[in-house]
Amino acid sequence: MTDEFRYLLARAARGKLDRRAFLGRAAALGVAGTAASTMLSSAVLAQGPRRGGHLAVGLQGGESTNSKDPATFASQVPFMYGRITGETLVNINAAGDLEGAAAEEWSASADATQWRFKIRGGMQFHNGQPVTAEDVAQTLRRHSNEDSQSGALGVMRGIADISVSGDTVVLTTETPNADLPYLMADYHLIIQPNGGMDDPAGPVFSGPYRWVEDEPGVRHTFERFDGYWNDAVAHFDTIEILVINDATARNSALQSGQVQLINRVEPRVAGLLGRAPGIEVLSTAGRGHYVFIMHCNTAPFDNNDLRMALKLAIDREDMVERILRGYGSVGNDMPINASYPLFDDTIPQRTYDPDQARFYYERSGHSGPIQLRTSEVAFPGAIDAAQLFKEHAAAAGIELEIIREPGDGYWSEVWNVKPFCASYWGGRPVQDQMYSTAYLSTADWNDTRFNNPRFDELLIQARGELDMARRKEMYSEMGMLVRDEGGLICPMFNDFIDAHNADITGWVTNPNGEMMNGFAPVYMWSAA
């Protein structure tokens, strides 16, 4: 490395020389573009975060029906704009540990039936109003109300009382719950003035950015909130989310520079996109899973023989190879994998067995085609996955009729409404939260309509079980109940595949969700 190149690198890293000019002069000195770009990214990262600039993000997962009410957040765009504008009591970092957000400290009673969260002083809402413990308590009360139809309703059940003592919110549970602080990180539990009781879809939150423009299904813009308590984040002056549900258009927007960051890169093109100049594709293994869900209370899926036939009629290894292209691992018809604490790896792995599938199918007494609904927004490759499932099932004499639904409205009119469809889950930090959100019989997001009294009993008991060996046994039994009696077909756990260009830096691998668990726009910064 020549002295002249070092000089150019230092100037570019400090923002005194733009990237294009740096790469051009590096090439003149005989330094290959890829090598120069990599060295510049490393130098910028070493310089640390810098403030300023505009970030454009291209996302799949936005609809014209999207609302600013956190209770309704169900897809990627609302999830991310909740991270950008909102604040929960606590967050879960990339290592899986709790970090204070609106709560600066928390503690439990000896029997874990009462938890106290001290609210951070000096926090403000975007209208300048101070954030109080009562605002936090009202937020939690609203999400505990059946009428809210909150996606967090399952995790809020079991909380017997929500009260306020000075600057502290006190939660009393019906039974001991050692994991309760993790549940408070649920992305629906965003604090609002008076808990959103007055205006649940209003634009006022307390996060690092505030709302500027809102065009659901098209575009959302935000500006940094100078009253935010944490000046170590929110490096961009402004952020723009562009809803780009088409995967090819999303990739093109990144390569052209229209956006700097995208989600849901399709596995089949991830390698090709990663070879494009100035593009970095990032694959993160975690708890996310792509699924087909059946309503256990709706014919013909109220017949467990038919459900078992369909579970045995899907070739998981083929799915991982042809849909995920190796960016993931096989599933086992339960939402838990080895990424979770207390996972039981002795549970037998279900495999493709057309003969056994045919046996259960014939025993079910069903005949005729079975309708499976899918869409390009269900998960990357969902349409191809449904067609592949159809091929697998045909070998067992089971006819699937694939219905392709439009992306706009899929999460409001198909998922959790129609009895058999493609979907995805991003996973949750602990087993209790995953099961409480989607498998507790009374959970609003129980999208398989699973209703098993033994499962519910175990879930409540496990929350307060401090003997980890016994708790693991209980989670194992729960997993087997979902696997063998539930409506979940989980053929694969997916890696999160995101991408950004060389204009931004600061990416940190986070297994809790795509796009650094939604925080990429808040934590990353400009490299220009």
PDB file of N, CA, C and O in Angstrom, residues 401-465:
ATOM      1  N   GLU A 401     -54.568 -27.717  -4.445  1.00  0.00           N
ATOM      2  CA  GLU A 401     -54.911 -26.669  -5.401  1.00  0.00           C
ATOM      3  C   GLU A 401     -54.284 -25.371  -4.902  1.00  0.00           C
ATOM      4  O   GLU A 401     -54.648 -24.855  -3.841  1.00  0.00           O
ATOM      5  N   ILE A 402     -53.324 -24.857  -5.649  1.00  0.00           N
ATOM      6  CA  ILE A 402     -52.597 -23.667  -5.218  1.00  0.00           C
ATOM      7  C   ILE A 402     -53.332 -22.421  -5.703  1.00  0.00           C
ATOM      8  O   ILE A 402     -53.577 -22.260  -6.900  1.00  0.00           O
ATOM      9  N   ILE A 403     -53.673 -21.553  -4.759  1.00  0.00           N
ATOM     10  CA  ILE A 403     -54.339 -20.293  -5.080  1.00  0.00           C
ATOM     11  C   ILE A 403     -53.364 -19.162  -4.778  1.00  0.00           C
ATOM     12  O   ILE A 403     -52.960 -18.974  -3.631  1.00  0.00           O
ATOM     13  N   ARG A 404     -53.002 -18.434  -5.817  1.00  0.00           N
ATOM     14  CA  ARG A 404     -52.048 -17.322  -5.656  1.00  0.00           C
ATOM     15  C   ARG A 404     -52.816 -16.046  -5.329  1.00  0.00           C
ATOM     16  O   ARG A 404     -53.624 -15.574  -6.131  1.00  0.00           O
ATOM     17  N   GLU A 405     -52.558 -15.503  -4.159  1.00  0.00           N
ATOM     18  CA  GLU A 405     -53.242 -14.307  -3.676  1.00  0.00           C
ATOM     19  C   GLU A 405     -52.375 -13.062  -3.935  1.00  0.00           C
ATOM     20  O   GLU A 405     -51.151 -13.138  -3.919  1.00  0.00           O
ATOM     21  N   PRO A 406     -53.018 -11.899  -4.141  1.00  0.00           N
ATOM     22  CA  PRO A 406     -52.224 -10.666  -4.285  1.00  0.00           C
ATOM     23  C   PRO A 406     -51.532 -10.303  -2.979  1.00  0.00           C
ATOM     24  O   PRO A 406     -52.018 -10.638  -1.889  1.00  0.00           O
ATOM     25  N   GLY A 407     -50.393  -9.624  -3.100  1.00  0.00           N
ATOM     26  CA  GLY A 407     -49.650  -9.239  -1.903  1.00  0.00           C
ATOM     27  C   GLY A 407     -50.380  -8.220  -1.060  1.00  0.00           C
ATOM     28  O   GLY A 407     -50.377  -8.286   0.169  1.00  0.00           O
ATOM     29  N   ASP A 408     -51.036  -7.243  -1.719  1.00  0.00           N
ATOM     30  CA  ASP A 408     -51.755  -6.208  -0.971  1.00  0.00           C
ATOM     31  C   ASP A 408     -52.982  -6.832  -0.316  1.00  0.00           C
ATOM     32  O   ASP A 408     -53.860  -7.353  -0.995  1.00  0.00           O
ATOM     33  N   GLY A 409     -53.028  -6.785   0.989  1.00  0.00           N
ATOM     34  CA  GLY A 409     -54.135  -7.369   1.729  1.00  0.00           C
ATOM     35  C   GLY A 409     -53.902  -8.782   2.223  1.00  0.00           C
ATOM     36  O   GLY A 409     -54.757  -9.337   2.925  1.00  0.00           O
ATOM     37  N   TYR A 410     -52.746  -9.375   1.879  1.00  0.00           N
ATOM     38  CA  TYR A 410     -52.520 -10.774   2.271  1.00  0.00           C
ATOM     39  C   TYR A 410     -52.539 -10.932   3.794  1.00  0.00           C
ATOM     40  O   TYR A 410     -53.102 -11.893   4.318  1.00  0.00           O
ATOM     41  N   TRP A 411     -51.928  -9.972   4.509  1.00  0.00           N
ATOM     42  CA  TRP A 411     -51.813 -10.128   5.963  1.00  0.00           C
ATOM     43  C   TRP A 411     -53.083  -9.723   6.696  1.00  0.00           C
ATOM     44  O   TRP A 411     -53.206  -9.993   7.902  1.00  0.00           O
ATOM     45  N   SER A 412     -54.032  -9.126   6.002  1.00  0.00           N
ATOM     46  CA  SER A 412     -55.297  -8.769   6.642  1.00  0.00           C
ATOM     47  C   SER A 412     -56.469  -9.621   6.161  1.00  0.00           C
ATOM     48  O   SER A 412     -57.459  -9.779   6.887  1.00  0.00           O
ATOM     49  N   GLU A 413     -56.362 -10.204   4.971  1.00  0.00           N
ATOM     50  CA  GLU A 413     -57.492 -10.916   4.394  1.00  0.00           C
ATOM     51  C   GLU A 413     -57.247 -12.417   4.178  1.00  0.00           C
ATOM     52  O   GLU A 413     -58.204 -13.162   3.929  1.00  0.00           O
ATOM     53  N   VAL A 414     -55.988 -12.841   4.272  1.00  0.00           N
ATOM     54  CA  VAL A 414     -55.679 -14.269   4.062  1.00  0.00           C
ATOM     55  C   VAL A 414     -55.084 -14.873   5.328  1.00  0.00           C
ATOM     56  O   VAL A 414     -55.675 -15.786   5.932  1.00  0.00           O
ATOM     57  N   TRP A 415     -53.911 -14.363   5.745  1.00  0.00           N
ATOM     58  CA  TRP A 415     -53.289 -14.901   6.968  1.00  0.00           C
ATOM     59  C   TRP A 415     -54.215 -14.707   8.164  1.00  0.00           C
ATOM     60  O   TRP A 415     -54.819 -13.649   8.342  1.00  0.00           O
ATOM     61  N   ASN A 416     -54.333 -15.754   8.969  1.00  0.00           N
ATOM     62  CA  ASN A 416     -55.160 -15.747  10.173  1.00  0.00           C
ATOM     63  C   ASN A 416     -56.652 -15.611   9.858  1.00  0.00           C
ATOM     64  O   ASN A 416     -57.449 -15.361  10.757  1.00  0.00           O
ATOM     65  N   VAL A 417     -56.995 -15.763   8.573  1.00  0.00           N
ATOM     66  CA  VAL A 417     -58.397 -15.712   8.153  1.00  0.00           C
ATOM     67  C   VAL A 417     -58.768 -16.980   7.399  1.00  0.00           C
ATOM     68  O   VAL A 417     -59.727 -17.673   7.754  1.00  0.00           O
ATOM     69  N   LYS A 418     -58.019 -17.295   6.342  1.00  0.00           N
ATOM     70  CA  LYS A 418     -58.275 -18.488   5.539  1.00  0.00           C
ATOM     71  C   LYS A 418     -57.676 -19.724   6.233  1.00  0.00           C
ATOM     72  O   LYS A 418     -56.662 -19.631   6.919  1.00  0.00           O
ATOM     73  N   PRO A 419     -58.271 -20.897   6.040  1.00  0.00           N
ATOM     74  CA  PRO A 419     -57.884 -22.064   6.850  1.00  0.00           C
ATOM     75  C   PRO A 419     -56.585 -22.761   6.465  1.00  0.00           C
ATOM     76  O   PRO A 419     -56.082 -23.577   7.232  1.00  0.00           O
ATOM     77  N   PHE A 420     -55.989 -22.449   5.301  1.00  0.00           N
ATOM     78  CA  PHE A 420     -54.745 -23.118   4.898  1.00  0.00           C
ATOM     79  C   PHE A 420     -53.969 -22.153   4.003  1.00  0.00           C
ATOM     80  O   PHE A 420     -54.412 -21.836   2.895  1.00  0.00           O
ATOM     81  N   CYS A 421     -52.838 -21.667   4.507  1.00  0.00           N
ATOM     82  CA  CYS A 421     -52.084 -20.693   3.727  1.00  0.00           C
ATOM     83  C   CYS A 421     -50.603 -20.731   4.104  1.00  0.00           C
ATOM     84  O   CYS A 421     -50.218 -21.291   5.127  1.00  0.00           O
ATOM     85  N   ALA A 422     -49.805 -20.109   3.253  1.00  0.00           N
ATOM     86  CA  ALA A 422     -48.372 -19.940   3.520  1.00  0.00           C
ATOM     87  C   ALA A 422     -48.174 -18.733   4.422  1.00  0.00           C
ATOM     88  O   ALA A 422     -48.910 -17.746   4.343  1.00  0.00           O
ATOM     89  N   SER A 423     -47.171 -18.804   5.296  1.00  0.00           N
ATOM     90  CA  SER A 423     -46.892 -17.700   6.203  1.00  0.00           C
ATOM     91  C   SER A 423     -45.440 -17.792   6.667  1.00  0.00           C
ATOM     92  O   SER A 423     -44.669 -18.635   6.198  1.00  0.00           O
ATOM     93  N   TYR A 424     -45.078 -16.935   7.589  1.00  0.00           N
ATOM     94  CA  TYR A 424     -43.739 -16.960   8.170  1.00  0.00           C
ATOM     95  C   TYR A 424     -43.830 -16.477   9.600  1.00  0.00           C
ATOM     96  O   TYR A 424     -44.775 -15.783  10.001  1.00  0.00           O
ATOM     97  N   TRP A 425     -42.843 -16.833  10.391  1.00  0.00           N
ATOM     98  CA  TRP A 425     -42.660 -16.279  11.735  1.00  0.00           C
ATOM     99  C   TRP A 425     -41.196 -15.902  11.884  1.00  0.00           C
ATOM    100  O   TRP A 425     -40.313 -16.645  11.460  1.00  0.00           O
ATOM    101  N   GLY A 426     -40.953 -14.755  12.509  1.00  0.00           N
ATOM    102  CA  GLY A 426     -39.574 -14.330  12.749  1.00  0.00           C
ATOM    103  C   GLY A 426     -38.968 -14.969  13.976  1.00  0.00           C
ATOM    104  O   GLY A 426     -37.781 -14.818  14.231  1.00  0.00           O
ATOM    105  N   GLY A 427     -39.783 -15.706  14.751  1.00  0.00           N
ATOM    106  CA  GLY A 427     -39.293 -16.279  16.001  1.00  0.00           C
ATOM    107  C   GLY A 427     -39.366 -15.264  17.125  1.00  0.00           C
ATOM    108  O   GLY A 427     -39.706 -14.102  16.934  1.00  0.00           O
ATOM    109  N   ARG A 428     -39.070 -15.720  18.314  1.00  0.00           N
ATOM    110  CA  ARG A 428     -39.071 -14.884  19.503  1.00  0.00           C
ATOM    111  C   ARG A 428     -37.858 -15.259  20.362  1.00  0.00           C
ATOM    112  O   ARG A 428     -37.283 -16.338  20.188  1.00  0.00           O
ATOM    113  N   PRO A 429     -37.441 -14.411  21.297  1.00  0.00           N
ATOM    114  CA  PRO A 429     -36.204 -14.680  22.047  1.00  0.00           C
ATOM    115  C   PRO A 429     -36.260 -15.927  22.928  1.00  0.00           C
ATOM    116  O   PRO A 429     -35.244 -16.573  23.131  1.00  0.00           O
ATOM    117  N   VAL A 430     -37.432 -16.230  23.484  1.00  0.00           N
ATOM    118  CA  VAL A 430     -37.542 -17.377  24.390  1.00  0.00           C
ATOM    119  C   VAL A 430     -38.762 -18.201  23.995  1.00  0.00           C
ATOM    120  O   VAL A 430     -39.705 -17.708  23.367  1.00  0.00           O
ATOM    121  N   GLN A 431     -38.775 -19.474  24.395  1.00  0.00           N
ATOM    122  CA  GLN A 431     -39.857 -20.364  24.013  1.00  0.00           C
ATOM    123  C   GLN A 431     -41.202 -19.870  24.539  1.00  0.00           C
ATOM    124  O   GLN A 431     -42.224 -19.969  23.855  1.00  0.00           O
ATOM    125  N   ASP A 432     -41.215 -19.358  25.768  1.00  0.00           N
ATOM    126  CA  ASP A 432     -42.473 -18.906  26.342  1.00  0.00           C
ATOM    127  C   ASP A 432     -43.131 -17.853  25.459  1.00  0.00           C
ATOM    128  O   ASP A 432     -44.342 -17.895  25.220  1.00  0.00           O
ATOM    129  N   GLN A 433     -42.364 -16.904  24.954  1.00  0.00           N
ATOM    130  CA  GLN A 433     -42.957 -15.850  24.131  1.00  0.00           C
ATOM    131  C   GLN A 433     -43.468 -16.394  22.805  1.00  0.00           C
ATOM    132  O   GLN A 433     -44.533 -15.997  22.325  1.00  0.00           O
ATOM    133  N   MET A 434     -42.724 -17.296  22.191  1.00  0.00           N
ATOM    134  CA  MET A 434     -43.168 -17.873  20.925  1.00  0.00           C
ATOM    135  C   MET A 434     -44.474 -18.637  21.114  1.00  0.00           C
ATOM    136  O   MET A 434     -45.437 -18.460  20.356  1.00  0.00           O
ATOM    137  N   TYR A 435     -44.526 -19.463  22.141  1.00  0.00           N
ATOM    138  CA  TYR A 435     -45.727 -20.254  22.386  1.00  0.00           C
ATOM    139  C   TYR A 435     -46.896 -19.387  22.852  1.00  0.00           C
ATOM    140  O   TYR A 435     -48.044 -19.618  22.478  1.00  0.00           O
ATOM    141  N   SER A 436     -46.603 -18.372  23.684  1.00  0.00           N
ATOM    142  CA  SER A 436     -47.667 -17.502  24.193  1.00  0.00           C
ATOM    143  C   SER A 436     -48.282 -16.662  23.089  1.00  0.00           C
ATOM    144  O   SER A 436     -49.480 -16.374  23.099  1.00  0.00           O
ATOM    145  N   THR A 437     -47.469 -16.258  22.120  1.00  0.00           N
ATOM    146  CA  THR A 437     -47.940 -15.411  21.037  1.00  0.00           C
ATOM    147  C   THR A 437     -48.797 -16.168  20.039  1.00  0.00           C
ATOM    148  O   THR A 437     -49.797 -15.643  19.548  1.00  0.00           O
ATOM    149  N   ALA A 438     -48.433 -17.423  19.743  1.00  0.00           N
ATOM    150  CA  ALA A 438     -49.053 -18.101  18.602  1.00  0.00           C
ATOM    151  C   ALA A 438     -49.697 -19.449  18.888  1.00  0.00           C
ATOM    152  O   ALA A 438     -50.373 -19.982  17.996  1.00  0.00           O
ATOM    153  N   TYR A 439     -49.549 -20.007  20.099  1.00  0.00           N
ATOM    154  CA  TYR A 439     -50.077 -21.354  20.325  1.00  0.00           C
ATOM    155  C   TYR A 439     -50.948 -21.478  21.576  1.00  0.00           C
ATOM    156  O   TYR A 439     -51.695 -22.452  21.704  1.00  0.00           O
ATOM    157  N   LEU A 440     -50.874 -20.522  22.485  1.00  0.00           N
ATOM    158  CA  LEU A 440     -51.817 -20.473  23.594  1.00  0.00           C
ATOM    159  C   LEU A 440     -53.223 -20.382  23.002  1.00  0.00           C
ATOM    160  O   LEU A 440     -53.458 -19.608  22.071  1.00  0.00           O
ATOM    161  N   SER A 441     -54.165 -21.156  23.521  1.00  0.00           N
ATOM    162  CA  SER A 441     -55.483 -21.252  22.883  1.00  0.00           C
ATOM    163  C   SER A 441     -56.186 -19.905  22.788  1.00  0.00           C
ATOM    164  O   SER A 441     -56.973 -19.673  21.865  1.00  0.00           O
ATOM    165  N   THR A 442     -55.896 -19.004  23.725  1.00  0.00           N
ATOM    166  CA  THR A 442     -56.574 -17.705  23.747  1.00  0.00           C
ATOM    167  C   THR A 442     -55.797 -16.595  23.060  1.00  0.00           C
ATOM    168  O   THR A 442     -56.241 -15.445  23.052  1.00  0.00           O
ATOM    169  N   ALA A 443     -54.644 -16.893  22.470  1.00  0.00           N
ATOM    170  CA  ALA A 443     -53.830 -15.854  21.818  1.00  0.00           C
ATOM    171  C   ALA A 443     -54.507 -15.348  20.556  1.00  0.00           C
ATOM    172  O   ALA A 443     -55.036 -16.130  19.758  1.00  0.00           O
ATOM    173  N   ASP A 444     -54.485 -14.036  20.360  1.00  0.00           N
ATOM    174  CA  ASP A 444     -55.121 -13.454  19.189  1.00  0.00           C
ATOM    175  C   ASP A 444     -54.412 -13.875  17.905  1.00  0.00           C
ATOM    176  O   ASP A 444     -55.026 -13.921  16.839  1.00  0.00           O
ATOM    177  N   TRP A 445     -53.119 -14.147  17.991  1.00  0.00           N
ATOM    178  CA  TRP A 445     -52.351 -14.573  16.828  1.00  0.00           C
ATOM    179  C   TRP A 445     -52.164 -16.103  16.789  1.00  0.00           C
ATOM    180  O   TRP A 445     -51.211 -16.590  16.198  1.00  0.00           O
ATOM    181  N   ASN A 446     -53.080 -16.821  17.363  1.00  0.00           N
ATOM    182  CA  ASN A 446     -53.064 -18.278  17.270  1.00  0.00           C
ATOM    183  C   ASN A 446     -53.549 -18.651  15.874  1.00  0.00           C
ATOM    184  O   ASN A 446     -54.712 -18.980  15.652  1.00  0.00           O
ATOM    185  N   ASP A 447     -52.641 -18.572  14.901  1.00  0.00           N
ATOM    186  CA  ASP A 447     -53.044 -18.678  13.502  1.00  0.00           C
ATOM    187  C   ASP A 447     -53.288 -20.101  13.028  1.00  0.00           C
ATOM    188  O   ASP A 447     -53.659 -20.310  11.867  1.00  0.00           O
ATOM    189  N   THR A 448     -53.092 -21.092  13.904  1.00  0.00           N
ATOM    190  CA  THR A 448     -53.473 -22.469  13.571  1.00  0.00           C
ATOM    191  C   THR A 448     -54.714 -22.908  14.345  1.00  0.00           C
ATOM    192  O   THR A 448     -55.139 -24.055  14.206  1.00  0.00           O
ATOM    193  N   ARG A 449     -55.271 -22.004  15.172  1.00  0.00           N
ATOM    194  CA  ARG A 449     -56.443 -22.318  16.001  1.00  0.00           C
ATOM    195  C   ARG A 449     -56.190 -23.560  16.863  1.00  0.00           C
ATOM    196  O   ARG A 449     -57.093 -24.360  17.116  1.00  0.00           O
ATOM    197  N   PHE A 450     -54.954 -23.678  17.329  1.00  0.00           N
ATOM    198  CA  PHE A 450     -54.563 -24.799  18.193  1.00  0.00           C
ATOM    199  C   PHE A 450     -55.186 -24.592  19.570  1.00  0.00           C
ATOM    200  O   PHE A 450     -55.024 -23.536  20.179  1.00  0.00           O
ATOM    201  N   ASN A 451     -55.892 -25.601  20.059  1.00  0.00           N
ATOM    202  CA  ASN A 451     -56.569 -25.502  21.356  1.00  0.00           C
ATOM    203  C   ASN A 451     -56.384 -26.816  22.098  1.00  0.00           C
ATOM    204  O   ASN A 451     -57.082 -27.794  21.849  1.00  0.00           O
ATOM    205  N   ASN A 452     -55.386 -26.822  22.989  1.00  0.00           N
ATOM    206  CA  ASN A 452     -55.047 -28.047  23.708  1.00  0.00           C
ATOM    207  C   ASN A 452     -54.897 -27.704  25.192  1.00  0.00           C
ATOM    208  O   ASN A 452     -53.941 -27.028  25.577  1.00  0.00           O
ATOM    209  N   PRO A 453     -55.826 -28.150  26.038  1.00  0.00           N
ATOM    210  CA  PRO A 453     -55.764 -27.800  27.466  1.00  0.00           C
ATOM    211  C   PRO A 453     -54.465 -28.214  28.139  1.00  0.00           C
ATOM    212  O   PRO A 453     -53.947 -27.489  29.000  1.00  0.00           O
ATOM    213  N   ARG A 454     -53.924 -29.370  27.764  1.00  0.00           N
ATOM    214  CA  ARG A 454     -52.669 -29.823  28.364  1.00  0.00           C
ATOM    215  C   ARG A 454     -51.536 -28.869  27.989  1.00  0.00           C
ATOM    216  O   ARG A 454     -50.688 -28.517  28.829  1.00  0.00           O
ATOM    217  N   PHE A 455     -51.519 -28.424  26.728  1.00  0.00           N
ATOM    218  CA  PHE A 455     -50.496 -27.474  26.296  1.00  0.00           C
ATOM    219  C   PHE A 455     -50.600 -26.182  27.100  1.00  0.00           C
ATOM    220  O   PHE A 455     -49.595 -25.665  27.599  1.00  0.00           O
ATOM    221  N   ASP A 456     -51.807 -25.638  27.215  1.00  0.00           N
ATOM    222  CA  ASP A 456     -51.997 -24.391  27.962  1.00  0.00           C
ATOM    223  C   ASP A 456     -51.534 -24.545  29.404  1.00  0.00           C
ATOM    224  O   ASP A 456     -50.881 -23.651  29.966  1.00  0.00           O
ATOM    225  N   GLU A 457     -51.856 -25.686  30.014  1.00  0.00           N
ATOM    226  CA  GLU A 457     -51.459 -25.946  31.402  1.00  0.00           C
ATOM    227  C   GLU A 457     -49.938 -25.973  31.545  1.00  0.00           C
ATOM    228  O   GLU A 457     -49.374 -25.362  32.455  1.00  0.00           O
ATOM    229  N   LEU A 458     -49.283 -26.651  30.625  1.00  0.00           N
ATOM    230  CA  LEU A 458     -47.820 -26.733  30.670  1.00  0.00           C
ATOM    231  C   LEU A 458     -47.176 -25.365  30.470  1.00  0.00           C
ATOM    232  O   LEU A 458     -46.185 -25.025  31.128  1.00  0.00           O
ATOM    233  N   LEU A 459     -47.733 -24.570  29.550  1.00  0.00           N
ATOM    234  CA  LEU A 459     -47.179 -23.257  29.267  1.00  0.00           C
ATOM    235  C   LEU A 459     -47.188 -22.384  30.522  1.00  0.00           C
ATOM    236  O   LEU A 459     -46.188 -21.736  30.853  1.00  0.00           O
ATOM    237  N   ILE A 460     -48.297 -22.385  31.237  1.00  0.00           N
ATOM    238  CA  ILE A 460     -48.409 -21.580  32.457  1.00  0.00           C
ATOM    239  C   ILE A 460     -47.460 -22.105  33.537  1.00  0.00           C
ATOM    240  O   ILE A 460     -46.775 -21.332  34.212  1.00  0.00           O
ATOM    241  N   GLN A 461     -47.393 -23.403  33.669  1.00  0.00           N
ATOM    242  CA  GLN A 461     -46.521 -23.996  34.692  1.00  0.00           C
ATOM    243  C   GLN A 461     -45.046 -23.714  34.391  1.00  0.00           C
ATOM    244  O   GLN A 461     -44.264 -23.422  35.294  1.00  0.00           O
ATOM    245  N   ALA A 462     -44.677 -23.795  33.119  1.00  0.00           N
ATOM    246  CA  ALA A 462     -43.272 -23.633  32.744  1.00  0.00           C
ATOM    247  C   ALA A 462     -42.773 -22.218  33.030  1.00  0.00           C
ATOM    248  O   ALA A 462     -41.585 -22.029  33.318  1.00  0.00           O
ATOM    249  N   ARG A 463     -43.639 -21.235  32.979  1.00  0.00           N
ATOM    250  CA  ARG A 463     -43.229 -19.855  33.222  1.00  0.00           C
ATOM    251  C   ARG A 463     -42.607 -19.675  34.603  1.00  0.00           C
ATOM    252  O   ARG A 463     -41.690 -18.877  34.783  1.00  0.00           O
ATOM    253  N   GLY A 464     -43.137 -20.393  35.566  1.00  0.00           N
ATOM    254  CA  GLY A 464     -42.639 -20.236  36.924  1.00  0.00           C
ATOM    255  C   GLY A 464     -41.720 -21.336  37.387  1.00  0.00           C
ATOM    256  O   GLY A 464     -41.300 -21.352  38.558  1.00  0.00           O
ATOM    257  N   GLU A 465     -41.373 -22.269  36.505  1.00  0.00           N
ATOM    258  CA  GLU A 465     -40.508 -23.389  36.887  1.00  0.00           C
ATOM    259  C   GLU A 465     -39.042 -22.943  36.861  1.00  0.00           C
ATOM    260  O   GLU A 465     -38.501 -22.622  35.807  1.00  0.00           O
TER     261      GLU A 465
END
